[in-house]
Coordinates of C-alpha atoms in Angstrom, one line a residue:
X286 CA -11.8 -20.6 3.5
X287 CA -11.9 -18.2 6.5
X288 CA -15.1 -17.5 8.4
X289 CA -15.8 -14.6 10.8
X290 CA -18.6 -15.1 13.2
X291 CA -19.9 -12.2 15.2
X292 CA -21.8 -12.3 18.5
X293 CA -23.2 -9.7 20.8
X294 CA -25.0 -6.5 19.8
X295 CA -28.6 -5.9 20.3
X296 CA -30.9 -3.2 21.7
X297 CA -29.8 -0.8 24.5
X298 CA -30.8 2.5 25.9
X299 CA -28.7 5.6 25.4
X300 CA -25.9 5.7 27.9
X301 CA -25.8 1.9 28.1
X302 CA -23.1 -0.6 27.1
X303 CA -22.7 -3.6 24.8
X304 CA -19.9 -5.9 24.0
X305 CA -19.4 -7.7 20.7
X306 CA -17.0 -10.4 19.7
X307 CA -15.9 -11.8 16.4
X308 CA -14.1 -15.2 16.1
X309 CA -12.2 -16.3 13.0
X310 CA -12.1 -19.9 12.0
X311 CA -10.9 -21.9 9.0
X312 CA -7.5 -22.6 7.4
X313 CA -5.0 -19.8 7.6
X314 CA -1.5 -19.0 8.8
X315 CA -2.2 -15.9 10.9
X316 CA -4.4 -12.9 11.2
X317 CA -2.9 -9.4 10.7
X318 CA -5.1 -6.5 11.5
X319 CA -8.7 -6.9 12.8
X320 CA -11.4 -4.3 13.1
X321 CA -15.0 -3.2 13.3
X322 CA -16.9 -1.2 10.8
X323 CA -20.5 0.0 10.9
X324 CA -23.2 0.9 8.4
X325 CA -26.2 3.0 9.2
X326 CA -29.4 2.9 7.0
X327 CA -28.8 4.8 3.8
X328 CA -25.1 5.4 4.6
X329 CA -21.8 3.9 3.6
X330 CA -19.9 1.4 5.7
X331 CA -17.4 3.3 7.9
X332 CA -14.5 2.4 10.1
X333 CA -15.1 2.2 13.8
X334 CA -11.9 0.8 15.2
X335 CA -9.0 -1.4 14.2
X336 CA -6.2 -3.2 16.1
X337 CA -2.9 -4.6 14.9
X338 CA -1.7 -8.1 15.6
X339 CA 0.5 -6.5 18.3
X340 CA -2.4 -4.8 20.0
X341 CA -2.1 -1.2 18.8
X342 CA -5.6 0.3 18.5
X343 CA -7.0 2.9 16.2
X344 CA -10.4 4.6 16.6
X345 CA -12.6 7.0 14.6
X346 CA -12.9 10.2 16.5
X347 CA -16.6 9.8 17.2
X348 CA -16.0 6.7 19.4
X349 CA -12.7 7.7 21.2
X350 CA -13.1 7.4 24.9
X351 CA -16.3 5.4 24.6
X352 CA -15.3 2.2 22.7
X353 CA -12.5 -0.2 23.3
X354 CA -11.2 -2.7 20.8
X355 CA -9.1 -5.7 21.9
X356 CA -8.1 -9.1 20.6
X357 CA -7.0 -12.5 21.8
X358 CA -4.6 -13.9 19.2
X359 CA -4.7 -17.4 20.7
X360 CA -8.5 -17.4 20.1
X361 CA -8.4 -15.5 16.8
X362 CA -11.0 -13.2 18.3
X363 CA -11.5 -9.5 18.3
X364 CA -13.8 -7.7 20.8
X365 CA -15.5 -4.3 20.8
X366 CA -16.6 -2.9 24.2
X367 CA -19.0 -0.1 23.6
X368 CA -19.9 2.3 26.5
X369 CA -21.9 5.5 26.8
X370 CA -23.8 4.5 23.6
X371 CA -25.6 7.1 21.7
X372 CA -28.5 6.9 19.2
X373 CA -26.2 7.8 16.5
X374 CA -24.2 4.6 17.1
X375 CA -27.2 2.7 15.8
X376 CA -26.0 0.6 12.8
X377 CA -25.1 -2.8 11.5
X378 CA -21.6 -3.6 12.8
X379 CA -19.2 -5.7 10.7
X380 CA -16.1 -7.5 11.8
X381 CA -13.1 -7.3 9.5
X382 CA -9.9 -9.3 9.3
X383 CA -6.8 -9.2 7.2
X384 CA -5.7 -12.8 7.0
X385 CA -2.6 -14.6 5.8
X386 CA -3.9 -17.7 4.1
X387 CA -1.6 -20.3 2.6
X388 CA -1.5 -18.6 -0.7
X389 CA -2.4 -14.9 -0.2
X390 CA -3.1 -12.0 2.0
X391 CA -6.9 -11.5 1.9
X392 CA -9.6 -9.5 3.6
X393 CA -12.7 -11.1 5.2
X394 CA -15.9 -9.8 6.6
X395 CA -18.4 -11.0 9.2
X396 CA -22.1 -11.3 8.5
X397 CA -22.9 -8.2 10.4
X398 CA -24.8 -7.7 13.7
X399 CA -27.4 -5.0 14.5
X400 CA -26.8 -2.5 17.3
X401 CA -29.8 -0.3 18.1
X402 CA -29.5 2.5 20.7
X403 CA -32.8 4.0 21.8
X404 CA -33.1 7.5 23.1

């Protein structure tokens, strides 16, 4: 079983910064892509950013230039640095990973962490 544990997040004023991390643990061969998604109240879960195992990032347009995704393959951890936060960034943020287990390629999710940006 693979487990994703998120940390960081919280409450910040508009214009502020937060950093989140997500560490994968359990039994698996390797982790392919990792990413962050978010879900605001009453809305669907949407992509924020992803990063390949080789470190190539991809961002949704609304966070480009403000958020930075990175990863440490040795620690099986993905990070999301969020700068210039806006109230519309308020959401529950979920970590995501595509994992090669010993028998299959599977997708896993973290438990979610709340980010609240006050105006």
